Short mmCIF file of C-alpha atoms and ligand atoms in Angstrom, two decimals:
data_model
loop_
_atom_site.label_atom_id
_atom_site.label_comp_id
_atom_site.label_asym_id
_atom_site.label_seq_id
_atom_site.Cartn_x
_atom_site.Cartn_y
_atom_site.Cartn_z
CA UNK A 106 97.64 104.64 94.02
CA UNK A 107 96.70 102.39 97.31
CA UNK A 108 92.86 103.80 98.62
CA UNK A 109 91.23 102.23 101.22
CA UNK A 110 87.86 102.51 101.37
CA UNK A 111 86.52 102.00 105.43
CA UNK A 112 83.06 102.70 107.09
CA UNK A 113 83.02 104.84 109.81
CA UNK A 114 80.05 104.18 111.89
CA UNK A 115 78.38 100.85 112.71
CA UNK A 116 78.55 99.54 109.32
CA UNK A 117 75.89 100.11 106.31
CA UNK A 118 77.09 103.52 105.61
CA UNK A 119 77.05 102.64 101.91
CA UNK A 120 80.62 101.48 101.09
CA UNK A 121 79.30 99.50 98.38
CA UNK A 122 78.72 102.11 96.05
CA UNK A 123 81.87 104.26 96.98
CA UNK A 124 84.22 100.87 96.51
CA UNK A 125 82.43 100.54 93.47
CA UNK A 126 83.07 104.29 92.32
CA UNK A 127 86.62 104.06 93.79
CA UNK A 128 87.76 100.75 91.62
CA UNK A 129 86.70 102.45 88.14
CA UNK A 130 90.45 102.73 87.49
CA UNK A 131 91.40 99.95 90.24
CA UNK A 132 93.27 97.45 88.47
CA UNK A 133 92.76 95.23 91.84
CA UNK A 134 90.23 95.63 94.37
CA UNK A 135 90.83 93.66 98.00
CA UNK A 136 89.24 92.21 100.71
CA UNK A 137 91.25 91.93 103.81
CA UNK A 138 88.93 91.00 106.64
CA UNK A 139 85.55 89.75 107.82
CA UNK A 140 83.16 87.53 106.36
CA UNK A 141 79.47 87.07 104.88
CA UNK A 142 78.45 89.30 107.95
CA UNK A 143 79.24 92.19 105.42
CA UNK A 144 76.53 92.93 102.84
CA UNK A 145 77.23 95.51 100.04
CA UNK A 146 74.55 96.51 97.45
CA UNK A 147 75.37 97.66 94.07
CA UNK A 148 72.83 99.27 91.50
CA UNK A 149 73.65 98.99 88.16
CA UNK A 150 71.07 100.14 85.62
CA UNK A 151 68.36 99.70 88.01
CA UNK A 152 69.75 96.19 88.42
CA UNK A 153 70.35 95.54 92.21
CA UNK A 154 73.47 93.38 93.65
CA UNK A 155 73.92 92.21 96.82
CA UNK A 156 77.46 90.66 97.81
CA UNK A 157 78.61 89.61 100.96
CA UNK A 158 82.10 87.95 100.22
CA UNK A 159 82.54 88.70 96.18
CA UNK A 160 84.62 92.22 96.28
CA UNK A 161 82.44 95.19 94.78
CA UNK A 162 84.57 96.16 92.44
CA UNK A 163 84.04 93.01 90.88
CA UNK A 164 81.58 94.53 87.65
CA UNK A 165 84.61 96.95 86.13
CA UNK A 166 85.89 95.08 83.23
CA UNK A 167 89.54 95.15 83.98
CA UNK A 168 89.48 94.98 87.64
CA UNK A 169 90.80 92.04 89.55
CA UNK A 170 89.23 90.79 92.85
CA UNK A 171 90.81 89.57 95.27
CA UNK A 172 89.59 88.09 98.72
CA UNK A 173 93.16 88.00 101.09
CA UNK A 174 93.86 86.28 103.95
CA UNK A 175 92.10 88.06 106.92
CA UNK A 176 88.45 87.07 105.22
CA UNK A 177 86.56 83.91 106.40
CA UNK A 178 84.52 82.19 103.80
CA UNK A 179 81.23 80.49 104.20
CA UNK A 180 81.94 78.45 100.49
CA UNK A 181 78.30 77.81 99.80
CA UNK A 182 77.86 81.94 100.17
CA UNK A 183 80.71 82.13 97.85
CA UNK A 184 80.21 79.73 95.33
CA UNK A 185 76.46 81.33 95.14
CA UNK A 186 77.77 84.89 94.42
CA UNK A 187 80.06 83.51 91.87
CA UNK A 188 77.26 81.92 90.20
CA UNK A 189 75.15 84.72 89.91
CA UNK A 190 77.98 86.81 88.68
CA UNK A 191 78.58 84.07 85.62
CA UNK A 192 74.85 84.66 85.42
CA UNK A 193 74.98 88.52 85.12
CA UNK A 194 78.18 87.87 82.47
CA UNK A 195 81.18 88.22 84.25
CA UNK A 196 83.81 86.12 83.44
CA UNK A 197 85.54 85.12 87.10
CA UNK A 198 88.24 82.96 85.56
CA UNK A 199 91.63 85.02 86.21
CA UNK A 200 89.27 87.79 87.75
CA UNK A 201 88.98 86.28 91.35
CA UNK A 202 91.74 84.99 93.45
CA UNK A 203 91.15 83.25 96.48
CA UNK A 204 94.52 83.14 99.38
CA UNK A 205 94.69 79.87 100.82
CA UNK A 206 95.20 81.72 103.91
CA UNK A 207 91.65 82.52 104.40
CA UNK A 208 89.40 80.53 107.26
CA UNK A 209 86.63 78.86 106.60
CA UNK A 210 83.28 79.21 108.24
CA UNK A 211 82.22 75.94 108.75
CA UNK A 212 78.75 74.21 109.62
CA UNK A 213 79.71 73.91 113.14
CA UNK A 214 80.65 77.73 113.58
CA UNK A 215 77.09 78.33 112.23
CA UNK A 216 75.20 76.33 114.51
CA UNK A 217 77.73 77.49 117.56
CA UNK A 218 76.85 80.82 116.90
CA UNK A 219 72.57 80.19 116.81
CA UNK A 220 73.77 77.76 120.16
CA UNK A 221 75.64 80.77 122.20
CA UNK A 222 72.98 83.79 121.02
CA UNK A 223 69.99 81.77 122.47
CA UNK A 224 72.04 80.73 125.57
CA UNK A 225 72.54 84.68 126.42
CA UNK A 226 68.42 84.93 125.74
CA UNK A 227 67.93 88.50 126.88
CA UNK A 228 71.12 89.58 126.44
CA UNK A 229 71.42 88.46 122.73
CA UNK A 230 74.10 90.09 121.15
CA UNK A 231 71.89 89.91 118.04
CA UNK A 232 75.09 88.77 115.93
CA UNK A 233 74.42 87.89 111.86
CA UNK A 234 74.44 84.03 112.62
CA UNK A 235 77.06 83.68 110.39
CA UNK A 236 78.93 81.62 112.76
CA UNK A 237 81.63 84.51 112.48
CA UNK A 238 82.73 84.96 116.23
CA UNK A 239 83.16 80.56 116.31
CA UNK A 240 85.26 80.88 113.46
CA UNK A 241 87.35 83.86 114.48
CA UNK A 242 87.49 81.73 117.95
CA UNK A 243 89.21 78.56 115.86
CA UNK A 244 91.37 80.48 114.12
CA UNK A 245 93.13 82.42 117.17
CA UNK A 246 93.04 78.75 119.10
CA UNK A 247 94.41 76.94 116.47
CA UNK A 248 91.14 75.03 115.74
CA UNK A 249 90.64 76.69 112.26
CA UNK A 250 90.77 75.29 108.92
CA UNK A 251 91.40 77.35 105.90
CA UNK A 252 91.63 76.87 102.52
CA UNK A 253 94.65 75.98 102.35
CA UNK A 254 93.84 72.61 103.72
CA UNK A 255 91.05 72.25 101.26
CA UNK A 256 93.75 72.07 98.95
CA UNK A 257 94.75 68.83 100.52
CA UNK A 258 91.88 66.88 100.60
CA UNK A 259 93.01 64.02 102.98
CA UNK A 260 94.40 66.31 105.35
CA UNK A 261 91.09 68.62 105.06
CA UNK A 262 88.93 65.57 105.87
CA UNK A 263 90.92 63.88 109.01
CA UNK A 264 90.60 67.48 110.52
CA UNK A 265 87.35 68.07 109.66
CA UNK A 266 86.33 64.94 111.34
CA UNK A 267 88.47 66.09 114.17
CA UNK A 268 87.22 69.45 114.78
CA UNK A 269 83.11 68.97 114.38
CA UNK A 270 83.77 65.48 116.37
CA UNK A 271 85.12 68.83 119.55
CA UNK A 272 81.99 70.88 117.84
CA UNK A 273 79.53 68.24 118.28
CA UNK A 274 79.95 67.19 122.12
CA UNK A 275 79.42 71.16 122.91
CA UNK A 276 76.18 71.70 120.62
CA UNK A 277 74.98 68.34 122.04
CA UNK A 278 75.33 70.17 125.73
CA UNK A 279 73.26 72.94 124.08
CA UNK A 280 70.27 70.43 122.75
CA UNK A 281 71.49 71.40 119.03
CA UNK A 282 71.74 68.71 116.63
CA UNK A 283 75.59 67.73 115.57
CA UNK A 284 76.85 68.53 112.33
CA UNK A 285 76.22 65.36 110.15
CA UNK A 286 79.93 65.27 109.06
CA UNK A 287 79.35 62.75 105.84
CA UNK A 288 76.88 65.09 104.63
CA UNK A 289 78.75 67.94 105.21
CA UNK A 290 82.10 66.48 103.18
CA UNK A 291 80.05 65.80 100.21
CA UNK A 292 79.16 69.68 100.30
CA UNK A 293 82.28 70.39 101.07
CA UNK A 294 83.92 68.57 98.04
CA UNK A 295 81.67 69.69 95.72
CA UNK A 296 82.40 73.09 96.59
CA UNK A 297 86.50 72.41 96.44
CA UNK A 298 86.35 71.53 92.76
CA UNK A 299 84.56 74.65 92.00
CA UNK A 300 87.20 76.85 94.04
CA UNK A 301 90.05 75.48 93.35
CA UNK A 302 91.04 76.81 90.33
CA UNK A 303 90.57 80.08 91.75
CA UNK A 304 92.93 79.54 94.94
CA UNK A 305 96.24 80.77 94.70
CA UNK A 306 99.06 82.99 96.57
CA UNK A 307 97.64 87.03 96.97
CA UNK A 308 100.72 88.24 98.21
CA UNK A 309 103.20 88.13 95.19
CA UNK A 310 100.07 89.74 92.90
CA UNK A 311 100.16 92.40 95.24
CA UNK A 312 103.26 92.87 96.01
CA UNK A 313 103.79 93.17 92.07
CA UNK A 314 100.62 95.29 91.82
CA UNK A 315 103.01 97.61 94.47
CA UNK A 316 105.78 97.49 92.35
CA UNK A 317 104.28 98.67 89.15
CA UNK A 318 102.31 101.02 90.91
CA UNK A 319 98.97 100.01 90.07
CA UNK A 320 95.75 101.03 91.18
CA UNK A 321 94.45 99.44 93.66
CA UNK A 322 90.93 99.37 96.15
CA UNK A 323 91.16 97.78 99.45
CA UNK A 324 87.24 97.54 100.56
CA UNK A 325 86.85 97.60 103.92
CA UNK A 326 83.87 95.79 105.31
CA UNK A 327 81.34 96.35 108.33
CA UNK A 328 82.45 99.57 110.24
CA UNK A 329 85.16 101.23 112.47
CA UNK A 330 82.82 101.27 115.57
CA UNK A 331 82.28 97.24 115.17
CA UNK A 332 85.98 96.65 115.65
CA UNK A 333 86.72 94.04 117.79
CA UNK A 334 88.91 96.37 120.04
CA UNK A 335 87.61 99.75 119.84
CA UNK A 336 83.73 98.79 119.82
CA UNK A 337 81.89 98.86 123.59
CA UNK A 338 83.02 95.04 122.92
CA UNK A 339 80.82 92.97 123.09
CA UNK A 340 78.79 94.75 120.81
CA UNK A 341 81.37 94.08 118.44
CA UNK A 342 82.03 91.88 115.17
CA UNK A 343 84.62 89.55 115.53
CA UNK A 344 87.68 90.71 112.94
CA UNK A 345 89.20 94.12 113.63
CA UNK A 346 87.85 96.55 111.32
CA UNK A 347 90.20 99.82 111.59
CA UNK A 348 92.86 100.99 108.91
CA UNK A 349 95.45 98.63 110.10
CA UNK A 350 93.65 95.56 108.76
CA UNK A 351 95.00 96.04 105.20
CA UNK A 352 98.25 94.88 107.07
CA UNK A 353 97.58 92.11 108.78
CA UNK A 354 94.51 90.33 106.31
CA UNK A 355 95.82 92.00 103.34
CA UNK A 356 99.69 91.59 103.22
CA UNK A 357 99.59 95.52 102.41
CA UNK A 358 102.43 97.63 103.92
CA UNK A 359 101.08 100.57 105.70
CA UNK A 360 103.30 102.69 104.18
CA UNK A 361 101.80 102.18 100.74
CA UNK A 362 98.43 103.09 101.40
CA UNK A 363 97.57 106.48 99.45
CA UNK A 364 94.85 107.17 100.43
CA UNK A 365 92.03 106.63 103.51
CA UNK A 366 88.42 107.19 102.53
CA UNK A 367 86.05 107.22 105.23
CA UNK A 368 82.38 106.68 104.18
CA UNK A 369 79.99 108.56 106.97
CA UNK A 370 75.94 108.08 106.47
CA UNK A 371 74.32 111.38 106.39
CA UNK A 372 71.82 109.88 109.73
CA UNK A 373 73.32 106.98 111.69
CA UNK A 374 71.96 103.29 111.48
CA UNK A 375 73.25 99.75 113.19
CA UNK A 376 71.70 96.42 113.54
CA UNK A 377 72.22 94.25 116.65
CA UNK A 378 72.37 95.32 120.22
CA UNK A 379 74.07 97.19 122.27
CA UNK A 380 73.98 101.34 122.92
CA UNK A 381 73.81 103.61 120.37
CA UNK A 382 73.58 107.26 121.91
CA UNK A 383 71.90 109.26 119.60
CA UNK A 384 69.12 106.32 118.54
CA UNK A 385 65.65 107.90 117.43
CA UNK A 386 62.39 105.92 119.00
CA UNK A 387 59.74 108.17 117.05
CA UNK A 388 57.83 108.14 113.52
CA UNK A 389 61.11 109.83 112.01
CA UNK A 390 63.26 106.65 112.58
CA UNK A 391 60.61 104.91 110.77
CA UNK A 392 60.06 107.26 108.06
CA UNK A 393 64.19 107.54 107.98
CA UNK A 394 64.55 103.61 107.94
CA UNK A 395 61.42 103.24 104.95
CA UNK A 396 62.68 106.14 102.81
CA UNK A 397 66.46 104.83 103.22
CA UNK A 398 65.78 101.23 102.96
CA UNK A 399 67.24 100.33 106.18
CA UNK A 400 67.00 96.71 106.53
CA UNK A 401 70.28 94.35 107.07
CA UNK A 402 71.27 93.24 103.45
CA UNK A 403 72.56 90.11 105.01
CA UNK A 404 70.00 89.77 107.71
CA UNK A 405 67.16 91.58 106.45
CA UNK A 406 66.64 92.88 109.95
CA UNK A 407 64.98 96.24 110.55
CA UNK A 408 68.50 98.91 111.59
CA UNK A 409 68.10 101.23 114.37
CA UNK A 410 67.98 104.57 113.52
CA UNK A 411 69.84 108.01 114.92
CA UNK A 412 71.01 111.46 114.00
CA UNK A 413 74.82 111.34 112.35
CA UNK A 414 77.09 110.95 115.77
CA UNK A 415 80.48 113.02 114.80
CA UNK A 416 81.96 112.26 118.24
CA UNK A 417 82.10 108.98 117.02
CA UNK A 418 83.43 109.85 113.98
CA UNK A 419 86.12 111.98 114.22
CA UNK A 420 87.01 109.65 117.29
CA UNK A 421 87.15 107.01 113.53
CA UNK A 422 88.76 109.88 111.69
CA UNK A 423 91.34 109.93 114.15
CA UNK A 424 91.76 106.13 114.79
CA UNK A 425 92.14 105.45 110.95
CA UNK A 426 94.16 108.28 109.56
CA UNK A 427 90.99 109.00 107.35
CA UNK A 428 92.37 111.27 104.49
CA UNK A 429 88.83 112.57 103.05
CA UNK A 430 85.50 111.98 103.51
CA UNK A 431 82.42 110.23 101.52
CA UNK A 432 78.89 111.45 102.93
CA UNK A 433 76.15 108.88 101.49
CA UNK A 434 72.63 108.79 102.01
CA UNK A 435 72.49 112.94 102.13
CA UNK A 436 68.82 112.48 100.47
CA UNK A 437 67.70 110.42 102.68
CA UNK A 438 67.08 113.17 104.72
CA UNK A 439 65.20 115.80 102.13
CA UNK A 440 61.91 116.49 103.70
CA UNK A 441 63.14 116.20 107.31
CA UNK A 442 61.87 119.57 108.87
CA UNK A 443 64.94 119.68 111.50
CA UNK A 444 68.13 117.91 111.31
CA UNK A 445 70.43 117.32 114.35
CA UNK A 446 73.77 116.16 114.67
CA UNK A 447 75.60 115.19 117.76
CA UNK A 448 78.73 116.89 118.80
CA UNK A 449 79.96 115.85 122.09
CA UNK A 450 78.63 113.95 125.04
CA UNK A 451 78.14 114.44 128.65
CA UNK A 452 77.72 112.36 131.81
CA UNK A 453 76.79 113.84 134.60
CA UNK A 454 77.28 116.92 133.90
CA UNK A 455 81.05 116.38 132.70
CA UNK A 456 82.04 116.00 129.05
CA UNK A 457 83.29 112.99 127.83
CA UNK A 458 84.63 111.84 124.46
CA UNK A 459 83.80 108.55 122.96
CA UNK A 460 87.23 106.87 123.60
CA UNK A 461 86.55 106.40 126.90
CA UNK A 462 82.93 105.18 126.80
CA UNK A 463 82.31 101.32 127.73
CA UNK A 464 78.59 100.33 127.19
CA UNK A 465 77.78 101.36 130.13
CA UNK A 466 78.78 104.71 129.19
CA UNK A 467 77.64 104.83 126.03
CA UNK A 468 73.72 103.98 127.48
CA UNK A 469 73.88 106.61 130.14
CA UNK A 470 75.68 109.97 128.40
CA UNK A 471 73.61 112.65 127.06
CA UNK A 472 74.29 113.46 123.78
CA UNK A 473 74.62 117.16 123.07
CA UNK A 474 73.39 118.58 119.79
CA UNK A 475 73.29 121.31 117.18
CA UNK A 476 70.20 121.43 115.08
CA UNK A 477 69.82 122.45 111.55
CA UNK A 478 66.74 123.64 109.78
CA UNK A 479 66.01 120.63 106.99
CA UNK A 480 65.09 121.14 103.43
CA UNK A 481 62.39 119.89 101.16
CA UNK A 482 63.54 119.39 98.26
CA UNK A 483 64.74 116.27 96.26
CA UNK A 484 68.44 116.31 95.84
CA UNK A 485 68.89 113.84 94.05
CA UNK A 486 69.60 115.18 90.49
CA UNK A 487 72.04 117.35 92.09
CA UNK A 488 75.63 117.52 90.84
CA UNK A 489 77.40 120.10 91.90
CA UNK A 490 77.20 121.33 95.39
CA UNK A 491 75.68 124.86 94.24
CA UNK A 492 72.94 122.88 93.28
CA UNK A 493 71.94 121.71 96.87
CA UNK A 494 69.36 123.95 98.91
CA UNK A 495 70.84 126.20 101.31
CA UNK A 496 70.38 124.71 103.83
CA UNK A 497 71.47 121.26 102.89
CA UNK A 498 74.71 123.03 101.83
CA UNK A 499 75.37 124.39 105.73
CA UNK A 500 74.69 121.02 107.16
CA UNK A 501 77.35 119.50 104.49
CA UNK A 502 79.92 122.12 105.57
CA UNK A 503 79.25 121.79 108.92
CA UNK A 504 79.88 118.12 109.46
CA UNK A 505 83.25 118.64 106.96
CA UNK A 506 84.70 121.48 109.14
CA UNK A 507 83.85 119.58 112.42
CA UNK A 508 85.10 116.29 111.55
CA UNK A 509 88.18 118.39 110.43
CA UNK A 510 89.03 116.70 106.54
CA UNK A 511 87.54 117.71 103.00
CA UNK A 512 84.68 115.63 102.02
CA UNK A 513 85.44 114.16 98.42
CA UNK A 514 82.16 113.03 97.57
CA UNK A 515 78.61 113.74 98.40
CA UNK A 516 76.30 110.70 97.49
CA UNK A 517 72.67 112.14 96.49
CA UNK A 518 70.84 108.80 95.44
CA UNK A 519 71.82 105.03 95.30
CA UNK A 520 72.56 104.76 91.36
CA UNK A 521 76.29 105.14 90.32
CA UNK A 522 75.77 108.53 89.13
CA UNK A 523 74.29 110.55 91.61
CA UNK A 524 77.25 112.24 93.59
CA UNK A 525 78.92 115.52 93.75
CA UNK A 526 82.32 115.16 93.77
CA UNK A 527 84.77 117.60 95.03
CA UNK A 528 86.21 120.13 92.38
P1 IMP B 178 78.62 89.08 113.81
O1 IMP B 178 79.64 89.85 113.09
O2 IMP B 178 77.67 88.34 112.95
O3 IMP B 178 79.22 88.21 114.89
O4 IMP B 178 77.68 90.12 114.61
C1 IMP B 178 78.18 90.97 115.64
C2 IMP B 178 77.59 92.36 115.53
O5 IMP B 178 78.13 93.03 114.40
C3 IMP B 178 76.09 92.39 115.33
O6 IMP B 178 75.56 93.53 116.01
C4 IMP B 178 75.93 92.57 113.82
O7 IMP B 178 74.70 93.13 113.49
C5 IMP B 178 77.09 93.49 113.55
N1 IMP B 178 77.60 93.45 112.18
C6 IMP B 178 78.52 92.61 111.67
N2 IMP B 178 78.79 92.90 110.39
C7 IMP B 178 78.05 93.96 110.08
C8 IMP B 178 77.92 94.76 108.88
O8 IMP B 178 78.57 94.54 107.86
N3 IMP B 178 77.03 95.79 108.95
C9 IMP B 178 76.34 96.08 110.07
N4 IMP B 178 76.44 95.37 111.20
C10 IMP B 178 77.28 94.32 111.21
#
């Protein structure tokens, strides 16, 4: 069984938990794309984790994790999750595998991407500062370096000169201090000897893993609307985010994949700029964004908050070949006198659908809406879908029979347990 597990909205929707839920049989869980720009959170026992490269999957005893060749790796973020997984007991040894194939985020893609988002000053994209874009940028202009040249040290150092020797004339133009590249290559070094045991090949494991028909959990990261190509670019990330990733950064044929899980947020968040059509300004954001914990797990940044959009996400349904859905965050919204939920747009006076919104678009529609009378009570120790008031159930039903799939799992609370899963 091949699920992929994908967010459908601007990322955050809480794919941490369902990856996590997903890979309690996975005998490999995969990540295919994207870098430390992703943050997924975890809660264990009360016990919070917070990864940003490290698969989720990583705490079920016989799962493998394995980061394929579409990810970028900032090595000092991933040597620090590693560490504080020895820390919490894991044993990583023959538990991790690293593809040579992945880029590396390197100190000059860092300071290139602090150098471009204060050039654009008021039009910030208000990217992660992971130096993600930069990277992405050397790696589709030949300019990137991967681990598989860490593996060959020599090699790794004459084109590291080479390439933060280009990186330093531009951040000089910008007033940003070059990359000390010394410094950097004793980092760097250190870091190689604490990888490299853990580098190796991901395509024969998974090919094999195909072949004996293993169970396996390919975590998407960020979120459908942040693809690259099907965002109002360039309020984008820079990796393509939709289904077909698993392909290209994971080596997975299409045809194998089981099973597409979308993960929808009961409300709507998103960090970083650019439209959002259904964003709330009021005290009910806030309250939304307190009660939810809405702050960037990589950035710590405050997310913008809006009512659930499911233009957008059937448009993401459609786009991904989503096979069933996972609602998180439903309690979030317990208390909440009236609910709405967006279902269609209009601009000037026409409809439109999402495909065909640019920004500009997207800032001037007007969203149309169906509102639902909220509940008051706490959901979370709810299990079964009887168990939810009313009329939480009819807002639950309604967003599964207009997105137009089942929903397989309703997440009631952050810990593990808290779900109702469908019979
Ligand atoms: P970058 O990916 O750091 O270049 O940032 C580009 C845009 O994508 C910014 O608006 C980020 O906030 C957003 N972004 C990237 N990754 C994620 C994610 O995992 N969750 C939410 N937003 C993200």
């Amino acid at each position: 069984m091949i699920t992929v597990v994908l967010g459908m909205q601007w990322g955050d929707e809480g794919k941490g938990k369902i990856v996590d839920l997903a890979a309690r049989r996975a005998d490999y869980v995969v990540r295919f794309h994207g870098g430390n720009n992703a943050g997924h959170t975890v809660v264990i026992a009360d016990k919070k984790f917070s990864f940003h490269l490290v698969p989720s999957g990583i705490f079920n005893p016989k799962t493998v994790a394995i980061i394929a060749g579409g990810t970028i790796l900032d090595l000092e973020v991933l040597v620090g999750e590693m560490e504080l997984l020895e820390k919490a007991g894991i044993k990583l040894k023959h538990k991790l595998v690293l593809s040579p194939r992945c880029h590396l985020i390197l100190p000059y893609h860092k300071a290139l991407d602090h150098a471009y988002e204060n050039a654009r000053g008021k039009n910030k994209l208000g990217t992660t500062g992971r130096g993600i874009g930069p990277t992405y940028a050397d790696k589709v202009s030949y300019n990137g370096l991967r681990l598989y040249e860490l593996l060959h040290w020599n090699t790794f150092v004459e084109k590291f000169t080479f390439q933060a020797g280009m990186k330093n004339k531009i951040l000089t133009t910008f007033d940003v201090a070059p990359v000390d590249v010394k410094t950097e290559l004793v980092k760097l070094k250190k870091f190689r000897t604490q990888l490299l045991p853990y580098i190796q090949d991901t395509y024969p494991i998974l090919t094999a893993a195909i072949a004996k028909k293993k169970h396996m959990v390919l975590e998407g990261a960020h979120g459908s609307m942040l693809d690259t190509d099907w965002s109002p670019y360039p309020f984008a990330t820079a990796s393509n985010t939709l289904v077909g990733v698993v392909n290209i950064g994971g080596g997975i044929p299409i045809d194998k994949v089981d099973k597409v899980v979308g993960v929808v947020k009961a409300y709507l968040s998103r960090v970083g700029a650019g439209p959002v059509p259904t964003e709330l300004f009021n005290n009910l954001a806030e309250r939304i964004r307190e009660k939810g914990a809405e702050y960037g797990t990589t950035t710590g940044r405050p997310r913008r908050i809006g009512w659930l959009d499911l233009e957008e996400v059937r448009f993401c349904r459609r786009l991904n070949s989503v096979s069933t859905i996972a609602l998180t965050k439903l309690d979030i919204l317990s208390g909440v006198s009236e609910i709405k939920v967006c279902v269609g747009y209009t601009m000037d006076g026409k409809k439109i659908h999402y495909s065909s919104c640019g920004y500009e678009e997207l800032a001037k529609l007007t969203p149309v809406y169906k509102t639902f009378s909220g509940w008051k009570e706490d959901i979370t120790k709810a299990r079964k879908f009887t168990d939810l008031p009313k009329n939480c159930q009819t807002y639950v039903t309604f967003i599964e029979s207009f997105v137009g799939i089942p929903l397989g799992l309703v997440s009631v609370g952050a810990e593990r347990s808290a779900n109702i899963l469908a019979s």
